[in-house]
């Protein structure tokens, strides 16, 4: 029995796991079924993939198309497996050769017109690949810089399914990836040097920053607590590369990207600052979610 096989990556929290996508075209009533997935977005992959294949001129045969995502017990929420599902189906149909997907992982959601969309948790997914035998990863244009933070990994940005097929068949060269550590310098929220007066409060911030101490700010409304807190990152030392990668990975899992903050570099060496509302729930602070863990404000900080 011939099978089309592609690889993708599932992420649970910050832990990643390689997912094998198998496609098989069998005799039976025409249909497209995806098994081994959980969540409505993953279960709807069949409809998105069918439409995306039609957008590039590929018509599925009037037979049963069965796609399996293994291991089945691992939660697989979201649409991050769409590109891998399409690649496995194309290999089963003979559009992609047997070796076209060797050593390659695919991450991306497919639009109905075949465009490849960004997905969360690309950085921890890419960081897991070295050492697994997968040396290349195809991602959406918007995720390429994030994946490029991982050394020893060939990152291939693709805009749509047609480009992905052409690259996998060797008919089109891979496009260059933007430098993930470069971006326009944006004004920071504030500098402690801008504060006039309040010498005791400024001294407390300096001591806390120098020694890595916790700090509690108390006072009546309007006395400057929030203003001082927002300026604390301006006197903190820059993050090391390892710390910056950890911060970027947590933001990636939360679905936050550098572009969401005004196109800062993907790897930002400025310490993160979070200001949750005083009525924020325990879930908002600690994180959590239904089936899939999401970072809370504490993790994002």
C-alpha atoms as one frame of an Amber mdcrd trajectory, in Angstrom:
protein
   0.000   0.000   0.000   1.512   3.309  -1.061   1.236   6.194   1.351   2.039
   9.867   1.147   4.018  10.934   4.228   4.830  14.404   5.523   6.089  15.717
   8.856   4.837  18.549  11.022   5.198  19.581  14.674   2.645  19.697  17.487
   3.238  21.964  20.491   1.802  21.451  23.970   2.879  24.351  26.147   6.547
  24.778  25.234   7.012  21.063  24.509   7.123  20.006  20.870   6.642  16.648
  19.168   7.025  15.537  15.563   3.720  14.576  13.960   3.627  12.184  11.007
   0.924  12.927   8.446  -0.058   9.980   6.254  -2.397  10.142   3.273  -4.029
   7.199   1.516  -6.418   7.125  -1.423  -8.630   4.042  -1.186 -11.613   2.566
  -2.920 -14.934   3.592  -1.477 -17.398   6.420  -1.405 -15.779   9.743  -2.357
 -14.788  11.726   0.710 -11.943  13.373   2.610 -11.467  12.306   6.230  -8.824
  13.405   8.757  -8.298  11.172  11.792  -6.024  11.467  14.808  -6.702  15.173
  15.353  -8.625  17.128  17.944 -10.252  20.518  17.836 -12.602  21.953  15.253
  -9.850  23.751  13.307  -7.870  20.536  12.818 -10.973  18.552  11.899 -11.887
  21.166   9.278  -8.507  20.739   7.587 -10.118  18.499   4.962 -12.278  21.323
   3.625  -9.431  23.852   3.607  -6.996  21.453   1.947  -9.523  20.384  -0.682
 -10.183  24.033  -1.617  -6.467  24.907  -1.620  -5.659  21.953  -3.883  -8.387
  23.051  -6.263  -6.882  26.560  -6.299  -3.651  25.168  -7.783  -5.458  22.964
 -10.289  -5.327  19.635  -8.433  -8.597  17.702  -8.480  -9.027  14.896  -5.985
 -10.087  11.546  -7.462 -13.612  10.290  -6.886 -12.389   7.951  -4.170 -11.966
   8.006  -0.405  -9.042  10.134   0.821  -7.957   9.193   4.339  -5.421  11.298
   6.257  -3.967  10.221   9.599  -2.091  12.412  12.094   0.102  10.331  14.409
   0.605   9.883  17.297  -3.138  10.088  17.814  -2.999  10.654  21.589  -1.143
  13.978  21.289  -3.463  17.038  21.249  -3.426  18.644  17.794  -5.430  21.841
  17.895  -5.337  24.603  15.315  -4.725  24.630  11.590  -0.923  24.304  11.717
  -1.010  20.893   9.964  -2.803  22.056   6.795   0.356  22.432   4.723   1.640
  19.002   5.775  -1.732  17.398   5.003  -1.731  18.934   1.523   1.855  17.774
   0.903   1.064  14.209   1.987  -1.985  14.105  -0.294   0.041  15.481  -3.214
   2.689  12.818  -2.668   0.034  10.091  -2.602  -1.380  11.453  -5.879   2.089
  11.449  -7.464   2.436  15.228  -7.780   5.392  15.123  -5.362   8.084  12.491
  -5.694   9.014   9.999  -2.985  12.056  11.987  -1.859  10.506  15.442  -2.095
   9.507  15.502   1.578  12.578  13.775   3.018  14.042  15.642   5.989  11.358
  18.326   5.737   8.790  19.617   8.208   5.846  21.754   7.142   4.017  24.312
   9.287   1.233  26.509   8.006  -2.485  27.091   7.691  -4.004  27.044   4.220
  -6.484  29.618   3.013  -9.155  28.554   0.550  -7.225  30.232  -2.283  -4.051
  28.306  -1.422  -2.271  31.061   0.512  -0.144  29.896   3.455  -0.971  31.685
   6.701   1.078  32.113   9.857   0.530  29.859  12.869   1.517  30.244  16.533
   4.427  28.505  18.294   6.741  28.423  15.275   9.887  29.108  17.318   9.531
  26.184  19.772   8.510  23.990  16.837  11.608  24.902  14.833  13.880  24.643
  17.882  12.787  21.037  18.362  13.686  19.914  14.829  17.521  19.729  15.001
  18.407  16.235  16.127  15.198  14.677  14.801  16.538  14.078  11.288  14.525
  16.989   9.902  16.840  19.694   8.567  14.396  21.831   6.573  11.126  23.547
   7.462   8.561  25.229   5.205   6.664  28.054   6.891   4.548  31.066   5.960
   6.322  34.276   5.014   5.358  35.875   8.311   6.918  33.032  10.329  10.225
  32.714   8.461  12.223  35.197  10.551  11.049  33.534  13.751  12.052  30.066
  12.557  15.418  31.416  11.373  16.422  32.064  14.992  17.219  28.349  15.189
  20.700  27.533  13.968  21.433  24.570  11.718  17.980  24.601  10.147  17.099
  25.484   6.554  14.073  27.773   6.644  11.998  28.060   3.463   9.330  30.802
   3.378   6.374  30.122   1.089   3.537  32.464   0.189   1.129  29.842  -1.125
   0.706  26.157  -1.851   1.866  26.550  -5.458   5.208  27.974  -4.326   5.568
  25.190  -1.761   5.023  22.537  -4.442   7.502  24.195  -6.804  10.172  24.396
  -4.078   9.639  20.778  -3.014   9.920  19.636  -6.634  13.096  21.662  -7.134
  11.491  23.844  -9.796  11.912  27.102  -7.865  14.719  28.242  -5.534  13.905
  29.081  -1.952  13.628  32.787  -1.193  15.983  34.400   1.342  14.840  34.806
   4.930  14.880  38.253   6.593  17.318  38.779   9.456  15.358  37.989  12.636
  17.587  40.186  14.795  17.149  43.346  12.779  14.207  45.662  12.637  13.363
  49.336  12.878  14.251  50.935  16.177  11.033  52.079  17.795  10.709  54.508
  20.687  10.600  52.712  24.016   7.685  53.313  26.388   9.713  55.559  28.697
  13.032  56.136  30.398  13.577  56.506  34.118  15.800  59.489  33.337  12.673
  61.385  32.258  11.224  61.296  35.778  11.506  64.543  37.707  11.318  64.396
  41.474  10.416  61.274  43.501  14.041  60.514  44.417  13.062  57.806  46.919
  10.922  55.981  44.370  13.617  56.218  41.693  16.185  54.933  44.169  13.936
  51.975  45.005  13.645  51.099  41.300  17.415  51.299  40.877  18.037  49.001
  43.851  15.424  46.503  42.626  16.890  46.506  39.108  20.476  46.143  40.323
  19.761  43.279  42.696  16.901  41.578  40.876  14.563  42.164  43.810  10.779
  42.171  43.901   9.192  45.594  44.194   5.824  46.675  45.600   4.568  50.154
  44.712   1.896  51.620  46.998   0.259  55.023  46.913  -2.888  56.990  46.117
  -4.161  57.266  42.526  -2.137  59.646  40.384   1.048  59.558  42.449   3.052
  57.918  39.636   3.081  54.203  40.435   2.234  53.023  36.904   4.493  55.644
  35.332   7.465  54.477  37.401   6.731  50.790  36.789   6.624  51.287  33.016
  10.085  52.863  33.143  11.703  50.027  35.067  12.724  48.094  31.886  14.782
  51.114  30.789  17.336  50.448  33.551  17.296  46.653  33.376  20.276  44.992
  31.653  19.640  43.739  28.109  18.557  40.136  27.829  21.135  37.538  26.863
  20.490  35.637  23.646  19.239  32.636  25.620  16.846  34.810  27.615  15.652
  36.612  24.487  14.985  33.259  22.794  12.958  32.098  25.798  10.900  35.296
  25.748  10.349  34.956  21.995   9.265  31.315  22.410   6.676  32.193  25.065
   5.339  35.027  22.914   5.170  32.664  19.947   3.136  30.095  21.884   0.793
  32.889  22.971   0.290  33.843  19.325   2.086  37.171  19.708   4.600  38.188
  17.056   7.091  40.986  16.719   4.909  42.605  14.065   2.066  42.866  16.560
   4.180  45.327  18.546   5.141  47.495  15.592   7.644  45.374  13.666  10.296
  45.154  16.339  13.018  42.567  15.677  11.803  39.032  16.296  14.588  38.638
  18.875  14.155  41.626  21.195  16.802  42.031  23.903  14.702  44.472  25.939
  13.164  42.932  29.062   9.400  42.400  28.643   6.964  44.482  30.667   3.373
  43.465  31.313   0.683  45.523  33.030  -2.373  43.294  33.620  -5.597  44.878
  34.827  -6.109  44.797  38.583  -9.258  42.741  38.019  -7.548  40.146  35.810
  -8.728  36.601  36.472  -6.528  33.811  37.776  -6.557  32.208  34.326  -5.410
  35.441  32.702  -2.538  35.684  35.175  -1.505  32.026  35.378  -2.471  30.837
  31.897  -4.371  27.744  30.899  -7.025  26.905  28.374  -9.319  24.174  27.153
  -7.106  21.266  26.085  -4.188  23.453  24.964  -2.098  25.394  27.490  -1.754
  29.125  26.836   0.752  31.373  28.650  -0.683  33.862  31.115   0.593  37.277
  32.127   3.149  35.761  34.505   4.704  33.682  31.728   4.639  36.595  29.278
   6.514  38.709  31.829
